[in-house]
Each structure stands twice: as C-alpha cells, then as structure tokens.
Tab-separated table of N, CA and C and ligand atoms in Angstrom:
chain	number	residue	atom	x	y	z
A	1	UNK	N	7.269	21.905	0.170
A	1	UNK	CA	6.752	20.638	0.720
A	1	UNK	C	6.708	19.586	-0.388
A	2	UNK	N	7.662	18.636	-0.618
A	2	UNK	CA	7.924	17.418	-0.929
A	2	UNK	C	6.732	16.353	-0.685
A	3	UNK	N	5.660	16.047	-1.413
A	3	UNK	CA	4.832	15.228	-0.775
A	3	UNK	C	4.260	13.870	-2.129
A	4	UNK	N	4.581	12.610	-1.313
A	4	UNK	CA	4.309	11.437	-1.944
A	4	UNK	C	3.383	10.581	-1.897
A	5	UNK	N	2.588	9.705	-2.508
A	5	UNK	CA	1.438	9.114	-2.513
A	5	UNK	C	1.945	7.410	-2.327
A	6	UNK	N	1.739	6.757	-1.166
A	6	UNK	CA	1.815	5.062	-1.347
A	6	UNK	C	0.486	4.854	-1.474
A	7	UNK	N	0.325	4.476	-2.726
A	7	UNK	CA	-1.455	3.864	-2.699
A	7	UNK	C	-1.187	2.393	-2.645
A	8	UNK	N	-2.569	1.436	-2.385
A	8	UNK	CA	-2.720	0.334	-2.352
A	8	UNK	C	-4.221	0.051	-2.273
A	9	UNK	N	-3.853	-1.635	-1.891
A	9	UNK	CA	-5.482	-1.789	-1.124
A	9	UNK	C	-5.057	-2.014	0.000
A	10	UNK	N	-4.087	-2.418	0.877
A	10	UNK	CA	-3.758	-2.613	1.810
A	10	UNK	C	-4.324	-3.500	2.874
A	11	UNK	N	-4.815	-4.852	2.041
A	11	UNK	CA	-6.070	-5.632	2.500
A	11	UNK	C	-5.156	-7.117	2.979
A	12	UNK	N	-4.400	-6.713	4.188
A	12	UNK	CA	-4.216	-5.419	4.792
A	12	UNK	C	-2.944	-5.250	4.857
A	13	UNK	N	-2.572	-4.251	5.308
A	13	UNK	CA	-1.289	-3.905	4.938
A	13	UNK	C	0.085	-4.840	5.782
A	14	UNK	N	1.144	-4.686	5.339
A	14	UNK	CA	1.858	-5.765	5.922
A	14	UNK	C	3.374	-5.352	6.118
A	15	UNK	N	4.401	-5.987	6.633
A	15	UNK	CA	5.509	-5.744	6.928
A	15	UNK	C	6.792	-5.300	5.956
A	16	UNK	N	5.722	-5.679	4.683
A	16	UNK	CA	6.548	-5.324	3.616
A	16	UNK	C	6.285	-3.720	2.815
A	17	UNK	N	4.819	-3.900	3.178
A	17	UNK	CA	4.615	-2.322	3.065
A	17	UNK	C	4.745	-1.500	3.851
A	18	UNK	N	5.054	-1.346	5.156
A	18	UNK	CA	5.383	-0.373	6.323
A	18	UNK	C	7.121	-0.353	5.624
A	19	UNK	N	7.925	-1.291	5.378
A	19	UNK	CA	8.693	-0.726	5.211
A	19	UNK	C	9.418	-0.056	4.123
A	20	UNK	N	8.465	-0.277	3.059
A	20	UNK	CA	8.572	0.707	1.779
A	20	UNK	C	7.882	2.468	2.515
A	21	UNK	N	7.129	2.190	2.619
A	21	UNK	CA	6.060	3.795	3.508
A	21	UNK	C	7.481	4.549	4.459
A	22	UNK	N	7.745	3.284	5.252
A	22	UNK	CA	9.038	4.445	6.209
A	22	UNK	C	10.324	5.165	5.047
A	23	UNK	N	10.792	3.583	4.354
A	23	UNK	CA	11.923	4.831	3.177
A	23	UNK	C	10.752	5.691	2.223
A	24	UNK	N	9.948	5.746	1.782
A	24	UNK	CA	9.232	7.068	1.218
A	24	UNK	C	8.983	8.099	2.184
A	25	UNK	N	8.755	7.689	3.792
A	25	UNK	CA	9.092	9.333	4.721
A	25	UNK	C	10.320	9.272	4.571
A	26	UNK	N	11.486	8.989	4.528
A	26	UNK	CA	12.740	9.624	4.791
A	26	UNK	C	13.015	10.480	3.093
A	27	UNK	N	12.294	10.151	2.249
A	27	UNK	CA	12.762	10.804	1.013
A	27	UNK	C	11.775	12.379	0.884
A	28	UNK	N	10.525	12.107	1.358
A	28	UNK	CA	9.844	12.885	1.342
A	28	UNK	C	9.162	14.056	2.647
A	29	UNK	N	9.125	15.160	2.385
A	29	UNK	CA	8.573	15.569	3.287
A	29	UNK	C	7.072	14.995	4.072
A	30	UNK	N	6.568	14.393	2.997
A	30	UNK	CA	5.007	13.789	3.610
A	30	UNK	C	4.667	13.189	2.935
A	31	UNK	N	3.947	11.667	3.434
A	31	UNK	CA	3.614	10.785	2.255
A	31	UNK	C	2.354	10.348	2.845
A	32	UNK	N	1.261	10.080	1.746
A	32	UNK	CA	0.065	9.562	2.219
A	32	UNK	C	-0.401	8.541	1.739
A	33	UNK	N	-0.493	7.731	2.535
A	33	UNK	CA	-0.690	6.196	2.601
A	33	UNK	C	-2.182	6.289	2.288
A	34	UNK	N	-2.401	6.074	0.903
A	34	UNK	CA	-3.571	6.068	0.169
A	34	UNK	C	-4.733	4.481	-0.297
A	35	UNK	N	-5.297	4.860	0.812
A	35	UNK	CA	-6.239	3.297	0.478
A	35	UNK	C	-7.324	3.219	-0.186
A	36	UNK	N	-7.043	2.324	-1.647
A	36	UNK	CA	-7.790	2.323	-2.503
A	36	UNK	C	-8.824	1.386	-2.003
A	37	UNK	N	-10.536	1.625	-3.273
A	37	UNK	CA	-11.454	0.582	-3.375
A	37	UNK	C	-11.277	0.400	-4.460
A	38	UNK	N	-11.516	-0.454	-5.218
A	38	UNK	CA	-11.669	-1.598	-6.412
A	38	UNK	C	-12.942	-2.423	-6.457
A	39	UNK	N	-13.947	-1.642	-7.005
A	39	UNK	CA	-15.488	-2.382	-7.096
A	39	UNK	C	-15.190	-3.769	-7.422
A	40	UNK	N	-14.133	-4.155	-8.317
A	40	UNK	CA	-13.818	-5.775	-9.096
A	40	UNK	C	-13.427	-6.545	-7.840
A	41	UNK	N	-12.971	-6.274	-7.053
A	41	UNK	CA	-12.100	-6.619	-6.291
A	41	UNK	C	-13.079	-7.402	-4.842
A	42	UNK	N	-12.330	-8.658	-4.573
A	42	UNK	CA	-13.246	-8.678	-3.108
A	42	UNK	C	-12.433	-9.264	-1.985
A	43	UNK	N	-12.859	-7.794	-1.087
A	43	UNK	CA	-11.567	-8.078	-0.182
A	43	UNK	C	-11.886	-8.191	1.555
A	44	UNK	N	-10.603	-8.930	1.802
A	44	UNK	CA	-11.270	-9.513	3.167
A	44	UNK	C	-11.161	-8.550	4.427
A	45	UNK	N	-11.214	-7.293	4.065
A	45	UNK	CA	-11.247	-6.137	4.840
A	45	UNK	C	-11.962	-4.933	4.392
A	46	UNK	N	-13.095	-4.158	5.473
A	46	UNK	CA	-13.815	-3.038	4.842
A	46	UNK	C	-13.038	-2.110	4.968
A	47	UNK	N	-12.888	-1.142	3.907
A	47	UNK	CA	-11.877	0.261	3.659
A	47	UNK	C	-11.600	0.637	5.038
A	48	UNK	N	-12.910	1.077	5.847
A	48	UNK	CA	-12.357	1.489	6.779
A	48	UNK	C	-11.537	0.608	7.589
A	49	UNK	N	-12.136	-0.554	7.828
A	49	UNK	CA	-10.883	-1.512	8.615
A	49	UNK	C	-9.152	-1.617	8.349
A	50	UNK	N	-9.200	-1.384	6.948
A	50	UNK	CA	-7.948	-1.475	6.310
A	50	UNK	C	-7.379	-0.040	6.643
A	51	UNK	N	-8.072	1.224	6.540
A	51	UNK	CA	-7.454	2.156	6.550
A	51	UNK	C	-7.096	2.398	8.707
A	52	UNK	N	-8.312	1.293	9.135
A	52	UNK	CA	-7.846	1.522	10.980
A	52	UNK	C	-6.510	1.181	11.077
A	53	UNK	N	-6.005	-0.242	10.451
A	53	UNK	CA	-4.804	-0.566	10.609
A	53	UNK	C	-3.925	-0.541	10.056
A	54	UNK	N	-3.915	0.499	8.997
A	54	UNK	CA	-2.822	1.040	8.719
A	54	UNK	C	-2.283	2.704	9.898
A	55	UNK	N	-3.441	2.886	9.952
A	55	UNK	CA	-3.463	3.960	11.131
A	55	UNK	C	-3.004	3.841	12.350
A	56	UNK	N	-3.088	2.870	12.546
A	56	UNK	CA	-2.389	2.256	14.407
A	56	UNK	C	-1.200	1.412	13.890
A	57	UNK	N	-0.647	1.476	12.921
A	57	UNK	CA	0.205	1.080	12.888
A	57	UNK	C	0.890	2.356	12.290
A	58	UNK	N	1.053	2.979	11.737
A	58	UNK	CA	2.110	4.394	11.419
A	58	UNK	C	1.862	5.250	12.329
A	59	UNK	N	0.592	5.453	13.276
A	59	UNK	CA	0.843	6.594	14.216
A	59	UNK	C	1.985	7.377	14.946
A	60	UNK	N	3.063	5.898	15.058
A	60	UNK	CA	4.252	6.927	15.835
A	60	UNK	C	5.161	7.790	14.658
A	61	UNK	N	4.405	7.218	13.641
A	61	UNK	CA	5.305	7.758	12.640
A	61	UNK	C	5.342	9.433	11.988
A	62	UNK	N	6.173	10.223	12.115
A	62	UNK	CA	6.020	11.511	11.770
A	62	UNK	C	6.026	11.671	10.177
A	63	UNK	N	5.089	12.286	10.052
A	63	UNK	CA	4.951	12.746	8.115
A	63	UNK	C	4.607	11.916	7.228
A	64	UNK	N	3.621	10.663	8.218
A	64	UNK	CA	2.786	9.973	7.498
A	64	UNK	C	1.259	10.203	7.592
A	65	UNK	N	0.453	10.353	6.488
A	65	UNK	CA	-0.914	10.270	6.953
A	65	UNK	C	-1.553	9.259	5.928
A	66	UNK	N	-3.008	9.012	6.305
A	66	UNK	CA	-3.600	7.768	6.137
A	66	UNK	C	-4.730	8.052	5.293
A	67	UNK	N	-5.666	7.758	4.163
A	67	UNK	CA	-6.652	8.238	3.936
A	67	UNK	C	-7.207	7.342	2.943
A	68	UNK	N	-8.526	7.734	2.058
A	68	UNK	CA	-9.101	6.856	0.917
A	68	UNK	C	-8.474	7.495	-0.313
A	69	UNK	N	-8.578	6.841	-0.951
A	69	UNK	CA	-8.419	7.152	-2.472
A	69	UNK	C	-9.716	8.073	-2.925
A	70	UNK	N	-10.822	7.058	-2.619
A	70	UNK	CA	-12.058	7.807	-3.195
A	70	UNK	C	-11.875	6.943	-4.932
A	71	UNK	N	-12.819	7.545	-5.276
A	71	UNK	CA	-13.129	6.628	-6.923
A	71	UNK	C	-12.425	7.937	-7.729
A	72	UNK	N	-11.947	7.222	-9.192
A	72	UNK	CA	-10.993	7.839	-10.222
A	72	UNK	C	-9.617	7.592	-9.854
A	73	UNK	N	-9.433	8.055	-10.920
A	73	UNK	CA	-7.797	8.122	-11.469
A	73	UNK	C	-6.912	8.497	-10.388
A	74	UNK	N	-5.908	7.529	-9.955
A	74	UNK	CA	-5.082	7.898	-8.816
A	74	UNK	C	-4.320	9.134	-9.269
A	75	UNK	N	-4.101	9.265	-10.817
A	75	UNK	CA	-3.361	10.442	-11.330
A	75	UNK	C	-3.790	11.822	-10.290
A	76	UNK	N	-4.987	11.728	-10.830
A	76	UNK	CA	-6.182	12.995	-10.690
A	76	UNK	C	-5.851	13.118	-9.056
A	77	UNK	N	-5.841	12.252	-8.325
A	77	UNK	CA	-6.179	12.069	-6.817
A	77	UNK	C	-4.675	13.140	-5.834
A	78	UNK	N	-3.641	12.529	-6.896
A	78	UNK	CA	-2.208	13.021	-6.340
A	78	UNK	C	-2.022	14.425	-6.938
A	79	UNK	N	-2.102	14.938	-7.843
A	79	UNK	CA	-2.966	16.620	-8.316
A	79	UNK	C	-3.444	17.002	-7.630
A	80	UNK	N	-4.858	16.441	-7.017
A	80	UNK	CA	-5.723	17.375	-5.904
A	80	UNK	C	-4.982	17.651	-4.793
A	81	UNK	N	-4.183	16.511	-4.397
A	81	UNK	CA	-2.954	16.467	-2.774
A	81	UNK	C	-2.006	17.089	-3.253
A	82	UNK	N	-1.648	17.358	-4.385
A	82	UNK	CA	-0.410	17.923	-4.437
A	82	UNK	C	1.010	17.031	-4.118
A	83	UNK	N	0.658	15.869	-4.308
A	83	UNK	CA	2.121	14.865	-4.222
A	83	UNK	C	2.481	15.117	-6.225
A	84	UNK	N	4.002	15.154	-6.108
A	84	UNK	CA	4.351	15.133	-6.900
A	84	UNK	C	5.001	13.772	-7.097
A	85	UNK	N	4.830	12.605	-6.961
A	85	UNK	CA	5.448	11.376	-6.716
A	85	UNK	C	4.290	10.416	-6.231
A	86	UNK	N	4.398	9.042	-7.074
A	86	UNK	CA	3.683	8.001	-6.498
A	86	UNK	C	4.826	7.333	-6.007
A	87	UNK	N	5.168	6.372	-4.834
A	87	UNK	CA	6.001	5.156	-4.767
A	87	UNK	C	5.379	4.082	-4.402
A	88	UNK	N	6.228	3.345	-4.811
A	88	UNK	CA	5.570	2.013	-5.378
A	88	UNK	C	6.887	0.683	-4.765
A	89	UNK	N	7.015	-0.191	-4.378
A	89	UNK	CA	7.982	-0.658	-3.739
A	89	UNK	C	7.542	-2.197	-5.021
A	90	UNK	N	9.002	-3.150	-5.643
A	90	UNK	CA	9.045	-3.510	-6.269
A	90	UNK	C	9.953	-4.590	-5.969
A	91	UNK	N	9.177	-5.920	-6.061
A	91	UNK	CA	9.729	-7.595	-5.564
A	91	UNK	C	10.069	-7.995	-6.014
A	92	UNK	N	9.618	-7.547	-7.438
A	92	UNK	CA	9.991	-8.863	-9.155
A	92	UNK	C	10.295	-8.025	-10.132
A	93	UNK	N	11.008	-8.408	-11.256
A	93	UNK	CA	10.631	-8.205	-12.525
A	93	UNK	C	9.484	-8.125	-12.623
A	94	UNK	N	8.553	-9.012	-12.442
A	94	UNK	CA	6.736	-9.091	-12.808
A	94	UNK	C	6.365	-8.066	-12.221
A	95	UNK	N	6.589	-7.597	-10.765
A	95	UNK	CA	6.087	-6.422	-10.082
A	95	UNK	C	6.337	-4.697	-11.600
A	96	UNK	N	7.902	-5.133	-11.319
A	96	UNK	CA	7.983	-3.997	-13.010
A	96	UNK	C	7.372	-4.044	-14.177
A	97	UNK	N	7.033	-4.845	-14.466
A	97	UNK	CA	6.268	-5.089	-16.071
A	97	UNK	C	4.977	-4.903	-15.521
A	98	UNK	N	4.002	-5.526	-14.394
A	98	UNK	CA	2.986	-4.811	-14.496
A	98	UNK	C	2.676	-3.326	-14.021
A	99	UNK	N	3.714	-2.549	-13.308
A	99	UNK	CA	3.866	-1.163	-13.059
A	99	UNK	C	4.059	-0.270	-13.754
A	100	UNK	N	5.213	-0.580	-14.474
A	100	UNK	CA	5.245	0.194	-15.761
A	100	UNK	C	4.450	0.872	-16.503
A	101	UNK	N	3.833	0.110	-17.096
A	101	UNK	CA	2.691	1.058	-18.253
A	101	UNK	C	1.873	2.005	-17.014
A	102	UNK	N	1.777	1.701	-15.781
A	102	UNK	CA	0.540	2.444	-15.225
A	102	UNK	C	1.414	3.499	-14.766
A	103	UNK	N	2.933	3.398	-14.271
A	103	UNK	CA	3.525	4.537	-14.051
A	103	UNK	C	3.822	5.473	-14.970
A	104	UNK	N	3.728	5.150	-16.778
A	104	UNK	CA	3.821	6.113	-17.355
A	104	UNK	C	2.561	6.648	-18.311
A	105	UNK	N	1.500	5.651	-17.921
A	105	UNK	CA	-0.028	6.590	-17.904
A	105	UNK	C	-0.159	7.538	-16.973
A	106	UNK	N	0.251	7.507	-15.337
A	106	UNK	CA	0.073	8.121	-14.810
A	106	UNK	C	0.769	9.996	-15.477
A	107	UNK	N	1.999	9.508	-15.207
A	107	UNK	CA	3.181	10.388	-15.779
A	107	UNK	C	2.409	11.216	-16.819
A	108	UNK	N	1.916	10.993	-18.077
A	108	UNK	CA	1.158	11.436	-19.632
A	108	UNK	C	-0.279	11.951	-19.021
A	109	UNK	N	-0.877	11.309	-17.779
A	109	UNK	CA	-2.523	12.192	-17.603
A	109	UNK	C	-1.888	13.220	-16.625
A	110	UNK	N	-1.245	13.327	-15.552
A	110	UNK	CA	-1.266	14.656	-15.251
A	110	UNK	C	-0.204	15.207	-14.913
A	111	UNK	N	1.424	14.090	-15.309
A	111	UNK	CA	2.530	15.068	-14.678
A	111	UNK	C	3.443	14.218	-13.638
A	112	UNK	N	2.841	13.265	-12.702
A	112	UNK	CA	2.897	12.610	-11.408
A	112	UNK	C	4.206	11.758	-11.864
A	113	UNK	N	5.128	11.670	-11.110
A	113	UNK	CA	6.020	10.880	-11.044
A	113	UNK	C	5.589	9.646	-10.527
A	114	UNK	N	6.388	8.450	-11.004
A	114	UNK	CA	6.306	7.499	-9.947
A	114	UNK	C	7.910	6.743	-9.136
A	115	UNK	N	8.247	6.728	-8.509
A	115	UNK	CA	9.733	6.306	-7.457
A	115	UNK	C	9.016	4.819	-7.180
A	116	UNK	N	10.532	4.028	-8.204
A	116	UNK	CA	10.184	2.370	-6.964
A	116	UNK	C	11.479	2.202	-6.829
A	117	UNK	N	10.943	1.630	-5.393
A	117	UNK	CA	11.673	1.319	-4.469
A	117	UNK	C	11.974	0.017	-4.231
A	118	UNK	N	13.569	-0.664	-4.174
A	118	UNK	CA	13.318	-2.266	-4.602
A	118	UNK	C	12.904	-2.540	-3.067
A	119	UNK	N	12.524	-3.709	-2.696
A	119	UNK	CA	11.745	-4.476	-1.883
A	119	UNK	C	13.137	-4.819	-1.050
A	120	UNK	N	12.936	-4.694	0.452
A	120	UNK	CA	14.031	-5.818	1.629
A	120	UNK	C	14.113	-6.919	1.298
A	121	UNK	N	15.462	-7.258	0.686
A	121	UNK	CA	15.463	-9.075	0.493
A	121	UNK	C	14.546	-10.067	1.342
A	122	UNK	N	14.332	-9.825	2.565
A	122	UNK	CA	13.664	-10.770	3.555
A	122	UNK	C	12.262	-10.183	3.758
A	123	UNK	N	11.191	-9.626	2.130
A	123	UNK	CA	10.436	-9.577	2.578
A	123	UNK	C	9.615	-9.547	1.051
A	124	UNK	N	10.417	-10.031	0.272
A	124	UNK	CA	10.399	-10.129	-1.107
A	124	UNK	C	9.115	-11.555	-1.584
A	125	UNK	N	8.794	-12.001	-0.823
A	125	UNK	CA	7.953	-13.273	-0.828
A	125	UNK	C	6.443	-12.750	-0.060
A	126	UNK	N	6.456	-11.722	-0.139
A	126	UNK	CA	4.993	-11.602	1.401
A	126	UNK	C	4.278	-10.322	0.558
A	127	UNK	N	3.138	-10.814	0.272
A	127	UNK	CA	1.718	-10.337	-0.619
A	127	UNK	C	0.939	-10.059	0.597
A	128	UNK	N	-0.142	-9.354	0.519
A	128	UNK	CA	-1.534	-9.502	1.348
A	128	UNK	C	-2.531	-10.763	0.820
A	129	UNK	N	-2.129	-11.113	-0.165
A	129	UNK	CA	-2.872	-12.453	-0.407
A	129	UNK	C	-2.060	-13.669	0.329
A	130	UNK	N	-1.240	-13.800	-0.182
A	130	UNK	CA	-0.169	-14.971	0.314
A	130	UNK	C	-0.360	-14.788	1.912
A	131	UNK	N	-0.068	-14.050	2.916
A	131	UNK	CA	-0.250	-13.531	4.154
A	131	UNK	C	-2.305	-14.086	4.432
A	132	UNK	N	-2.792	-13.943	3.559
A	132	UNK	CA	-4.522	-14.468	4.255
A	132	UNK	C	-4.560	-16.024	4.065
A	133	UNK	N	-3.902	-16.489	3.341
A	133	UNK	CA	-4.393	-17.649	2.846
A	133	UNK	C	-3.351	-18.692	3.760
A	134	UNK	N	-1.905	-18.219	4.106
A	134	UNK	CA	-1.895	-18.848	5.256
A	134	UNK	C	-2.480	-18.712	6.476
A	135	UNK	N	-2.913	-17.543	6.514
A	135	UNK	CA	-3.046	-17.645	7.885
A	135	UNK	C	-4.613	-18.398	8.171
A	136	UNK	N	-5.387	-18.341	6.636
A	136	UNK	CA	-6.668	-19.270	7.046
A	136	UNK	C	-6.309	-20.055	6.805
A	137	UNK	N	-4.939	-20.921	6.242
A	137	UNK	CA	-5.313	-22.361	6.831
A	137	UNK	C	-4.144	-23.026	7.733
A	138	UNK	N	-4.389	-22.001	9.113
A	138	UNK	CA	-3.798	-22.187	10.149
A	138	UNK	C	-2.441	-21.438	10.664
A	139	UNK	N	-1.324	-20.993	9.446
A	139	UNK	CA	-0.162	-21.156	9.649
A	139	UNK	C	0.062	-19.716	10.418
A	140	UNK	N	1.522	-19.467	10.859
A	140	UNK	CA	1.708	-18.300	11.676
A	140	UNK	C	2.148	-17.066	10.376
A	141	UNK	N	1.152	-16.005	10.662
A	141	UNK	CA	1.939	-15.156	10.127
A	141	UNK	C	2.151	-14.078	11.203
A	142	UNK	N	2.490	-13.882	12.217
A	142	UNK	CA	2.615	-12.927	12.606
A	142	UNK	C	4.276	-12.414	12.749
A	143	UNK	N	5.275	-12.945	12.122
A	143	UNK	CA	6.154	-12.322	11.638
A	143	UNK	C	6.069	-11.011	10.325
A	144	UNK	N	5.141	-11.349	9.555
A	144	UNK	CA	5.046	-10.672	8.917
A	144	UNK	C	3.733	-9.545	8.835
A	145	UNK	N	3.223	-9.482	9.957
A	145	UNK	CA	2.548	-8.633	9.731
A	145	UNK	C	1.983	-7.319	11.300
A	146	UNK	N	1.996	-6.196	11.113
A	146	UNK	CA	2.014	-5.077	12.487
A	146	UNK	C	0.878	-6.148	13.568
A	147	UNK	N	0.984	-5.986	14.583
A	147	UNK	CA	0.324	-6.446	15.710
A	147	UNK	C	-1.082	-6.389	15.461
A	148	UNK	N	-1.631	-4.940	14.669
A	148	UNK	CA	-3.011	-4.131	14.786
A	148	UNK	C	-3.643	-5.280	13.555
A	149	UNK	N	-3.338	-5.790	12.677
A	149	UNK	CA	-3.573	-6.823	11.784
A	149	UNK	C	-3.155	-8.402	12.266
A	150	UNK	N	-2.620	-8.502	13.227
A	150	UNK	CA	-3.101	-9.813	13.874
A	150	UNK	C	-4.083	-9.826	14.477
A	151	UNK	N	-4.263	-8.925	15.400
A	151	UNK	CA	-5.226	-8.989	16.445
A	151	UNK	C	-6.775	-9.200	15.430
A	152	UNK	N	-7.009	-8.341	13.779
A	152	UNK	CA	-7.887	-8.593	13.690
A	152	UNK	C	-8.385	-9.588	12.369
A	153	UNK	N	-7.092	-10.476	12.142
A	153	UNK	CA	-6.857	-11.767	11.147
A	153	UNK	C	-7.512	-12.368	12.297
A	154	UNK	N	-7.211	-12.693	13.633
A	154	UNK	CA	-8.258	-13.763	14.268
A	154	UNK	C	-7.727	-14.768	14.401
A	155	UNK	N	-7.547	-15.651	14.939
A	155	UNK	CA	-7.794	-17.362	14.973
A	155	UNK	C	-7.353	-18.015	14.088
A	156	UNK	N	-7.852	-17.483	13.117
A	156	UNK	CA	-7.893	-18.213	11.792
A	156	UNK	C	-9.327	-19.244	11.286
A	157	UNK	N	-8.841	-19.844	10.322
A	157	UNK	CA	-10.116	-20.793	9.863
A	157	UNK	C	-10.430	-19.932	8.675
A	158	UNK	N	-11.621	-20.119	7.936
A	158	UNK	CA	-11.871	-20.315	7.002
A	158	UNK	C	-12.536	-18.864	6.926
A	159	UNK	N	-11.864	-17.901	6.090
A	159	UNK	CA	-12.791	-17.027	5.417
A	159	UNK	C	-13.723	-16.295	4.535
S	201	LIG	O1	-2.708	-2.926	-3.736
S	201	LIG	P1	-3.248	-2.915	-5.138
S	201	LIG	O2	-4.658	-3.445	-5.186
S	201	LIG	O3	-2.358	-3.630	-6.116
S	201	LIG	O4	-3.297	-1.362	-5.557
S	201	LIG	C1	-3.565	-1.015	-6.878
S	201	LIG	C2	-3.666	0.494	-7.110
S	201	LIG	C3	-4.634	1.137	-6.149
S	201	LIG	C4	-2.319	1.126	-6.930
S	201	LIG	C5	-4.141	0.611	-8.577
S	201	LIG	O5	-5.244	-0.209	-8.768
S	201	LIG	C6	-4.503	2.013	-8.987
S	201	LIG	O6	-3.636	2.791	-9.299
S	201	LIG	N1	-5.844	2.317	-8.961
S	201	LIG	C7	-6.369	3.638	-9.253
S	201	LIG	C8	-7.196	3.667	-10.540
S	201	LIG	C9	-6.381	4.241	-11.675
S	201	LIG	O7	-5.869	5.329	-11.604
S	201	LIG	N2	-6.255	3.450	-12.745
S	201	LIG	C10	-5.434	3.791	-13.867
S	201	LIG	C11	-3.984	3.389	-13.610
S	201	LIG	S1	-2.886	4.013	-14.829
C-alpha cells in the first residue's frame, strides 16, 4: 500500500487543490488530504468546516480520505499513517524556494519523501487567499471553487 499525504490549511480548499489531490490518487494507492491548524494563523474557516468541505467534495472519489493534522511535525504525522510521500502541487518558482527547505527537513527528520506536482496552467493564479478576498468584495468566484465552498463563502461582503 502506496500511501500519500496532501496537507494544507485548506481555508478552503479550491479547484486548484482538488486537482493536484486527484493526480496524487492516480499515483498512489491512498492519499490523505490532511488539514492542518496553525495557532499563528487566522483563518476564515473552523478546521472542522474546512475539513466538511473538503469531504463533500472528494466523496465520490475512491482512495481519498480526509482528516486533521493534529499539532507537530507533519514529518512525525506521515510516520504514524505510514505515507511514504508528501505532495505538494507547485505554481511558481516562489512556491519552490519556499518548499524546498521544508521538503528536505522533512526528508532528514524521518525519511518522508516529498512529490511536486506542477500546477494546471489555468489554475496557476488561484490561492485560498486570493479566492476570499474576491469574493468579499463582491466578485464571482465560483469558477474556481467545488459547489460545497460556495454554498458556504455566502453572499459575500465583508469578513
Ligand atoms: O496551506 P498551508 O497553510 O500553506 O499549509 C502549510 C503546511 C500545513 C503544509 C505547513 O505549515 C506544514 O507543513 N505544517 C506542519 C508543521 C511542520 O511540520 N513544520 C515543519 C516543516 S519542515
């Protein structure tokens, strides 16, 4: 059993990450869509909300599952699961330079590979930040993002 880790924050997850997650199931026997917390961090979705819609949105999907990170070292986290592989899907140069060093800390604390995957040309521009900040001030994103995360972006306006 072949098994891979997509971590994130997934706040919330988006069209660009479903389709990095689907090529990591076709490489892997099982990949788990790992949703991190970040105490520093403040985000416009509670874990569990983030981890609902990533969940209703991969359900039809076979040999994906959904879960928390939990606190510590993502190293440590993919050891306990037994993924031998993090993937990581990659937009920029900048996306590589800040991945790097953490993919080969990871690699030196316990072993863990990391696989990136370059990004769909037509989706190379779309963050979970960039994706909130239009859509609070007004604009459409629902091209870019699963149905289960429109429905609960809202209206819009000011968050
Ligand atoms: O979607 P994000 O917020 O960019 O995801 C970042 C994430 C979760 C992949 C990163 O913050 C991470 O790996 N956190 C786990 C903590 C850890 O192991 N830190 C040391 C990295 S070498």
């Amino acid at each position: 059993m072949r098994r891979a880790v997509c971590p994130g924050s997934f706040d919330p997850i988006h069209n660009g990450h479903l389709e990095v997650i689907a090529r990591a199931a076709s490489l892997f026997d099982e990949v788990i869509v790992a949703v991190s917390t970040n105490y520093a961090k403040k985000y416009r979705f509670t874990l569990e909300e983030r981890i609902g819609m990533a969940r209703e949105t991969l359900a039809s999907l076979r040999g994906i599952v959904v879960e928390p990170v939990g606190e510590g070292l993502l190293a440590e986290y993919c050891r306990r699961r037994g993924a031998s592989a993090i993937v990581k899907g990659l937009r920029s140069s900048s996306d590589f330079d800040y991945e790097l060093p953490m993919a080969t800390m990871n690699r030196q604390l316990t072993g863990v590979e990391t696989v990136f995957l370059p990004a769909e040309g037509h989706y190379l521009h779309l963050s979970s930040t960039l994706i909130k900040e239009v859509h609070t001030l007004g604009g459409d994103v629902s091209e870019f993002v699963p149905k289960s995360v429109l429905r609960r972006l809202g209206s819009g306006g000011a968050v």
